[in-house]
mmCIF file of C-alpha atoms in Angstrom:
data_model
loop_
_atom_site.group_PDB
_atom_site.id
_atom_site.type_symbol
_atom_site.label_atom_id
_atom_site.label_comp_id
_atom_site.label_asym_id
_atom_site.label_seq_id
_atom_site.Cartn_x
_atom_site.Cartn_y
_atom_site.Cartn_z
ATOM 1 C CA UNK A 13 13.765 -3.958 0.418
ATOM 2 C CA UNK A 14 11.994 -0.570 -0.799
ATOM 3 C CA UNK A 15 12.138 -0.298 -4.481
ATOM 4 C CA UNK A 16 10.965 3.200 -4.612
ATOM 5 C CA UNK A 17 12.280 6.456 -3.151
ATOM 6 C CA UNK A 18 10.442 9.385 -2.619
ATOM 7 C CA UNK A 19 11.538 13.148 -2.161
ATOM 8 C CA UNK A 20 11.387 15.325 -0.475
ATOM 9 C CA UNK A 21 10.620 12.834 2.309
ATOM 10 C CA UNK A 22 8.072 16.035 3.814
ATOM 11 C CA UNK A 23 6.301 18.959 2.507
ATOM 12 C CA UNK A 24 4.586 21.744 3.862
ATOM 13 C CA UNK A 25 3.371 24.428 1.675
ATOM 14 C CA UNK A 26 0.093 26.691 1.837
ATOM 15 C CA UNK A 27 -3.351 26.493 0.347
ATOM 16 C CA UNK A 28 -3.573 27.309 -3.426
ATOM 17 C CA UNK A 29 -0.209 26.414 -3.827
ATOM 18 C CA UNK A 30 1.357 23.222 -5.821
ATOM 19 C CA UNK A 31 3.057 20.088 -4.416
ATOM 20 C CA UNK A 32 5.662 18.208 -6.241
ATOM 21 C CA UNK A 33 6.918 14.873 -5.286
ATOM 22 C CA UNK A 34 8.987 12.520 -7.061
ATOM 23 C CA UNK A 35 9.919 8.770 -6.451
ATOM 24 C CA UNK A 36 12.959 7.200 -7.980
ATOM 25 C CA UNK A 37 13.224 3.205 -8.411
ATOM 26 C CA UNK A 38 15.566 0.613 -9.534
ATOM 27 C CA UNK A 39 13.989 -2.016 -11.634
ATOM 28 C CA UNK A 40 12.080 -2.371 -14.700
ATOM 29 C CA UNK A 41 8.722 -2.216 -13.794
ATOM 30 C CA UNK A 42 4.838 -2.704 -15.527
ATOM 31 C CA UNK A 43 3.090 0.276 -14.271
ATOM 32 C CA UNK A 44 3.384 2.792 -11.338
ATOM 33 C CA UNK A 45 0.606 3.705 -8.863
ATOM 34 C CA UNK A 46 0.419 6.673 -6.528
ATOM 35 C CA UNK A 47 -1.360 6.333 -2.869
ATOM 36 C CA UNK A 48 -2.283 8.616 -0.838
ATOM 37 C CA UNK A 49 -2.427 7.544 2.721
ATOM 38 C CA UNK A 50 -4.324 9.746 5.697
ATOM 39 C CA UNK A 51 -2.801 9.231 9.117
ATOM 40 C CA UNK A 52 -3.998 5.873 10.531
ATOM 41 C CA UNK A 53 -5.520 5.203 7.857
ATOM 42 C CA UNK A 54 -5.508 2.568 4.617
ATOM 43 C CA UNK A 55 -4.409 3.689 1.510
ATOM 44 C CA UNK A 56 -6.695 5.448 -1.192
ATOM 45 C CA UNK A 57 -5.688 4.863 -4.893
ATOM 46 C CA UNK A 58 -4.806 7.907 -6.435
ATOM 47 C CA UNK A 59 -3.718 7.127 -10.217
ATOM 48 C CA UNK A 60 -1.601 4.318 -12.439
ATOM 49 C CA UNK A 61 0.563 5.305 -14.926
ATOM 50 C CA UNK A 62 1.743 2.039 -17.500
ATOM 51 C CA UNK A 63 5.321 1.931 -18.454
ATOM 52 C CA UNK A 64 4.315 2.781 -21.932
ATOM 53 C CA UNK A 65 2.556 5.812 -21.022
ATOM 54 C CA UNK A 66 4.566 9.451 -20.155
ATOM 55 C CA UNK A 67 2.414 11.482 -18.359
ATOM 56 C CA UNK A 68 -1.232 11.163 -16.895
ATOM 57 C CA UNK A 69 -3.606 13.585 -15.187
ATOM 58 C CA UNK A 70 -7.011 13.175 -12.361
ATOM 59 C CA UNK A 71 -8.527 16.332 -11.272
ATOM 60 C CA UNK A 72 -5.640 18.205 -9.666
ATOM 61 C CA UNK A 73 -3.401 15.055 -10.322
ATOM 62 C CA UNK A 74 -0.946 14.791 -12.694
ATOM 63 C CA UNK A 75 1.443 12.529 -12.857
ATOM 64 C CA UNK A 76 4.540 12.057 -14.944
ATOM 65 C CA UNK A 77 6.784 9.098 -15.863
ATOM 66 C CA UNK A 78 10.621 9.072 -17.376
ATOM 67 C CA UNK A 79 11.528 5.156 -17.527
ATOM 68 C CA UNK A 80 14.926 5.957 -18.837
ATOM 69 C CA UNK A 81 15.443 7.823 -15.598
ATOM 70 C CA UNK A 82 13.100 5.524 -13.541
ATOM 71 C CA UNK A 83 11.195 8.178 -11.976
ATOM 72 C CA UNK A 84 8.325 9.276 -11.767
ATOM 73 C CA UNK A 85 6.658 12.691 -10.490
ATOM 74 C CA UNK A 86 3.433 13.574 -8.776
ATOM 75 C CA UNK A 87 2.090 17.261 -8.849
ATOM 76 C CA UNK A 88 -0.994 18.243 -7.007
ATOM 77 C CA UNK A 89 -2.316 21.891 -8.324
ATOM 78 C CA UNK A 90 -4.070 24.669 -6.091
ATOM 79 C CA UNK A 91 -3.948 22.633 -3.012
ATOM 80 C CA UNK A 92 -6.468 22.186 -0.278
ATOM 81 C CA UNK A 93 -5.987 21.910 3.321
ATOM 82 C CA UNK A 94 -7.582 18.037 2.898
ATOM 83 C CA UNK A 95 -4.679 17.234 0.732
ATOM 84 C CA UNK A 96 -2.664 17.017 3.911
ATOM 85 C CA UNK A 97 -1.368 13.119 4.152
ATOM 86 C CA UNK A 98 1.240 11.221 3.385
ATOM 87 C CA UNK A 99 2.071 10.270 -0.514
ATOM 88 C CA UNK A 100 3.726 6.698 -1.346
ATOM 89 C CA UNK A 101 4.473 5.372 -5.235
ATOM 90 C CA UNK A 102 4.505 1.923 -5.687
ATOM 91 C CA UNK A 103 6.017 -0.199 -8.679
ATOM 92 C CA UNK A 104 4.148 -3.199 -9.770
ATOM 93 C CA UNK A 105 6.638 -5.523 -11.780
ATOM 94 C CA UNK A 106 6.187 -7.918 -14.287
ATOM 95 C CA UNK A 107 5.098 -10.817 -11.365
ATOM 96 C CA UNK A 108 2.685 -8.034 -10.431
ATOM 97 C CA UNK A 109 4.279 -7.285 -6.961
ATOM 98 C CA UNK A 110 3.796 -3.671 -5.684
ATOM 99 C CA UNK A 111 7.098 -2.329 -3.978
ATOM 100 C CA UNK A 112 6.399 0.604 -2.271
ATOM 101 C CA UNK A 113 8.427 3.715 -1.588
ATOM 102 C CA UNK A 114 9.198 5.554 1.735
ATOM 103 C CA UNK A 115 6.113 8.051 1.141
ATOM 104 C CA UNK A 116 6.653 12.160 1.421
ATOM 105 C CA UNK A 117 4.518 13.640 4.097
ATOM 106 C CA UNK A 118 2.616 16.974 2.714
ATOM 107 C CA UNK A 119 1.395 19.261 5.307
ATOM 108 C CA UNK A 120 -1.313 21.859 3.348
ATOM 109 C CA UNK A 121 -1.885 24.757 5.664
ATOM 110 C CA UNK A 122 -4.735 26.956 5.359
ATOM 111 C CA UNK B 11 -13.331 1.267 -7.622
ATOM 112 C CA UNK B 12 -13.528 -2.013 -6.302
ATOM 113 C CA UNK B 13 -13.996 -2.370 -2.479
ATOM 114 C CA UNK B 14 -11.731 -4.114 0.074
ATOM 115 C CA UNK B 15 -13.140 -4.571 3.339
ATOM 116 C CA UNK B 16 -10.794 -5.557 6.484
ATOM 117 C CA UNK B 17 -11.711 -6.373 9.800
ATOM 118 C CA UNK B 18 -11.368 -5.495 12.426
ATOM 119 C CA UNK B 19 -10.686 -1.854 12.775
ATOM 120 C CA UNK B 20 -8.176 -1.999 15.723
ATOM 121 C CA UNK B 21 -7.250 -4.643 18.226
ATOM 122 C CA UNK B 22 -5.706 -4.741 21.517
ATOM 123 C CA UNK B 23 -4.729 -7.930 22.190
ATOM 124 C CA UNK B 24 -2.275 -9.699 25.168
ATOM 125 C CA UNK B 25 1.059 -11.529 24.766
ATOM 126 C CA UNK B 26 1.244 -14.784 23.622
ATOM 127 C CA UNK B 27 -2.673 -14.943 22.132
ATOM 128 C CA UNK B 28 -3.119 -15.047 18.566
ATOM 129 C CA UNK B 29 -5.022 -12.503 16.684
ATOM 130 C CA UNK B 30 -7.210 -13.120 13.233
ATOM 131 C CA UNK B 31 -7.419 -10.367 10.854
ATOM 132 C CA UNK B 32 -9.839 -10.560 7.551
ATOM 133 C CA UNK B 33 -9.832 -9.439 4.480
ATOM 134 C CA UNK B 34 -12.907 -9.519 1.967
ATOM 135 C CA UNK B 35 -13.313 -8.731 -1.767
ATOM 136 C CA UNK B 36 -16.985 -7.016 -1.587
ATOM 137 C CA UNK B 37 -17.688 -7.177 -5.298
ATOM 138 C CA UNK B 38 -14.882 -8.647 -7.209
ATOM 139 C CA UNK B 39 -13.175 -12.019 -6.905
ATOM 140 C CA UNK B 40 -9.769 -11.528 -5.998
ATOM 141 C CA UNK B 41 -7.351 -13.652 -7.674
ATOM 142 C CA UNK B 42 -4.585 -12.637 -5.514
ATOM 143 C CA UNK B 43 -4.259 -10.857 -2.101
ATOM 144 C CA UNK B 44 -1.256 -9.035 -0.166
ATOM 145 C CA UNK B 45 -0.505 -8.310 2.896
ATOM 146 C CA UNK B 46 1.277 -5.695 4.479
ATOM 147 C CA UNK B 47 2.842 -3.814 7.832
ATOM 148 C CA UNK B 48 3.464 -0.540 8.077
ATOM 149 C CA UNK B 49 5.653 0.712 11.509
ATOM 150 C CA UNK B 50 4.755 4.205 12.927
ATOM 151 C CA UNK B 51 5.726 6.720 9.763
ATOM 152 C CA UNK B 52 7.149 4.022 7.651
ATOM 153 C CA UNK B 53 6.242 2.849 4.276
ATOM 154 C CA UNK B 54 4.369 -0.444 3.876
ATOM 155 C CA UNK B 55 6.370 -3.544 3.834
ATOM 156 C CA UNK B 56 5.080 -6.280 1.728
ATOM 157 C CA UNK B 57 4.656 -9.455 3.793
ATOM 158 C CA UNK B 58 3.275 -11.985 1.847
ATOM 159 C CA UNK B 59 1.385 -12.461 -1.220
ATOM 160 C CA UNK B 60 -1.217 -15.235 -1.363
ATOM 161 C CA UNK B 61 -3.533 -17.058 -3.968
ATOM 162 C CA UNK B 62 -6.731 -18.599 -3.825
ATOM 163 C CA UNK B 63 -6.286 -21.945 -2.902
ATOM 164 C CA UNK B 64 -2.889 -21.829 -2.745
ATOM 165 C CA UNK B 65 0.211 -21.126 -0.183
ATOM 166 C CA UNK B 66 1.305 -17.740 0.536
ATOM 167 C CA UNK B 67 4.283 -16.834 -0.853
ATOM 168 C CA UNK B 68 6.361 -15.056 2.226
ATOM 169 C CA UNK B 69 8.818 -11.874 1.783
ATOM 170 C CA UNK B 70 12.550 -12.849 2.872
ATOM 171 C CA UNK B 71 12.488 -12.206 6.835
ATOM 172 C CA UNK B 72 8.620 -12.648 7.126
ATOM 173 C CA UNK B 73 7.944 -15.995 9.798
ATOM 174 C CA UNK B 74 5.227 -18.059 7.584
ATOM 175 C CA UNK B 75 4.483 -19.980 10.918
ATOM 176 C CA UNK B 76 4.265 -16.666 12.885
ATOM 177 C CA UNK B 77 2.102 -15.143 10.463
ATOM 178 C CA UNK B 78 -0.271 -17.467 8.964
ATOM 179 C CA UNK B 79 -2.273 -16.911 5.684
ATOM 180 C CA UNK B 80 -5.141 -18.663 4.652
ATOM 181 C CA UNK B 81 -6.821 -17.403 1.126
ATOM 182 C CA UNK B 82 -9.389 -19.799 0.870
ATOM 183 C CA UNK B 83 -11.906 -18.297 -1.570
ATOM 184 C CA UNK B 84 -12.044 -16.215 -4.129
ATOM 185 C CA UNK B 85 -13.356 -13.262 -2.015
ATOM 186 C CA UNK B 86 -11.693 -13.940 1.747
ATOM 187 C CA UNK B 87 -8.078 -14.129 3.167
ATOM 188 C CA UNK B 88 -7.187 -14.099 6.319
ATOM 189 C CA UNK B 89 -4.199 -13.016 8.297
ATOM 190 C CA UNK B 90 -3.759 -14.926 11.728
ATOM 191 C CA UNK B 91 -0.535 -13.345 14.011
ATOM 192 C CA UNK B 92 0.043 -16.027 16.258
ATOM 193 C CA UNK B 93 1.655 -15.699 19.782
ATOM 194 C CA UNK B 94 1.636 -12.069 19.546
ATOM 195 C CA UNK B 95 4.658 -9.707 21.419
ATOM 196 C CA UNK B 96 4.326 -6.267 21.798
ATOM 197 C CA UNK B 97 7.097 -6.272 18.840
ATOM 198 C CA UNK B 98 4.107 -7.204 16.583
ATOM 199 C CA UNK B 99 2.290 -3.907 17.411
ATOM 200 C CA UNK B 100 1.710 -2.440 13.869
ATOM 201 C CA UNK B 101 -0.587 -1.335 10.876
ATOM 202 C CA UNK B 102 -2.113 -4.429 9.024
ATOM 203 C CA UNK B 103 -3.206 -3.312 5.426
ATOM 204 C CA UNK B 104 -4.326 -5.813 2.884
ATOM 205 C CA UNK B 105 -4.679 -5.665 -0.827
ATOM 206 C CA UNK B 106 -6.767 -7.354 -3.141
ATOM 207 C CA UNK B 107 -6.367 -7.640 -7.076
ATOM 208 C CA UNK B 108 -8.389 -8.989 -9.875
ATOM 209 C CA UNK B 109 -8.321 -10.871 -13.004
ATOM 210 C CA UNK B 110 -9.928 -7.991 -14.363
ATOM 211 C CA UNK B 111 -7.718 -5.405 -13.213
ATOM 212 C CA UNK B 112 -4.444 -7.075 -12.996
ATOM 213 C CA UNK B 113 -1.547 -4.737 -11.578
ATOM 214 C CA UNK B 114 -3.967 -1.926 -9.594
ATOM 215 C CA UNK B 115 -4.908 -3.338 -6.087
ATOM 216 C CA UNK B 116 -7.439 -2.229 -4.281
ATOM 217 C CA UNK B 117 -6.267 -1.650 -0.363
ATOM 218 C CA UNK B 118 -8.593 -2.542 3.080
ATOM 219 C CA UNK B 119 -8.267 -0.026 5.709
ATOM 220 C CA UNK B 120 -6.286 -1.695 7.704
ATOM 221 C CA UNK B 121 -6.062 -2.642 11.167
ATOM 222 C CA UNK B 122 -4.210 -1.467 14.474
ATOM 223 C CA UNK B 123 -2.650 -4.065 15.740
ATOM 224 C CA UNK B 124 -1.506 -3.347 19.884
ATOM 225 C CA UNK B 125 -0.031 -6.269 21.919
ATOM 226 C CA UNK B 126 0.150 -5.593 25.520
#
């Protein structure tokens, strides 16, 4: 079953502007991991955030994490037309298995 | 990052053959591997995880005998679909994960699966 779940489940916004995506799970986990996925495509790594940690940032990336909620956010700044894809988090627990949520598609127009 | 290589690409394969899929470690050993299937605009679904040298452990509702998994080095696992229907049409991704960097994987491309 899908641990995570991911809103809004798509996204289309315009060049230059921010996209915010959040993913919601269920049980205690060891770190969580954004991908982003290109249609057809395997998945690219994007950024881990540990339990212990609160908020986390990559280039344009940053990343947030509220364990007493169990969410977790992802916020890509000034946005590019190649940042159109498809964004799944995944939860590793403590066995190390990744559980994977249902993904939000982001469509960047220029 | 590490790189995970998978092959093949894409396959097109008839009913009822069996189809191999690989998955290498380029330059790290890979203490454990995953596989998954993803359907048309789904997420991934986790299939199986496997060990080196060991059996793979299958999710609930994956066939082990349908969907064979062979990890036999530190560097190679393979994923063999066996007696393929058209049902099996999907996206194959594999994941690899080291002793060094326990709990980030490292992902193949993936492979196109089409039974005909």
């Amino acid at each position: 079953s899908q641990q995570g779940e991911e809103d809004p489940q798509a996204l289309s916004i315009q060049e230059g502007e921010n996209a915010t995506m959040n993913c919601s799970y269920k049980t205690s986990i060891n770190n969580l991991q954004w991908y982003r996925q290109n249609s057809g495509r395997g998945l690219v790594h994007l950024i881990l955030i540990r339990s212990n940690e609160r908020e986390k940032h990559s280039g344009r990336l940053r990343v947030t994490l509220d364990t007493s909620k169990k969410s977790s956010s992802l916020l890509i700044t000034a946005s590019r037309a190649a940042d159109t894809a498809s964004y799944f988090c995944a939860t590793t627990d403590s066995w190390g298995k990744l559980q994977f949520g249902a993904g939000t598609q982001v469509v960047v127009t220029p | 990052g590490a790189v995970v290589s998978q092959h093949p690409s894409w396959v097109i394969c008839k009913s009822g053959t069996s189809v191999k899929i690989e998955c290498r470690s380029l330059d790290f050993q890979a203490t454990t591997m995953f596989w998954y299937r993803q359907f048309p605009k789904q997420s991934l679904m986790l299939m199986a995880t496997s060990n080196e040298g060991s059996k793979a452990t299958y999710e609930q509702g994956v066939e082990k005998d349908k969907f064979l998994i062979n990890h036999a080095s530190l560097t190679l696992s393979t994923l063999t679909v066996t007696s393929a229907h058209p049902e099996d049409s999907s996206f194959y991704i594999c994941s690899a994960e080291g002793a060094g960097n326990r709990g980030e994987a490292f992902f193949g491309q993936g492979t196109r699966l089409t039974v005909v």
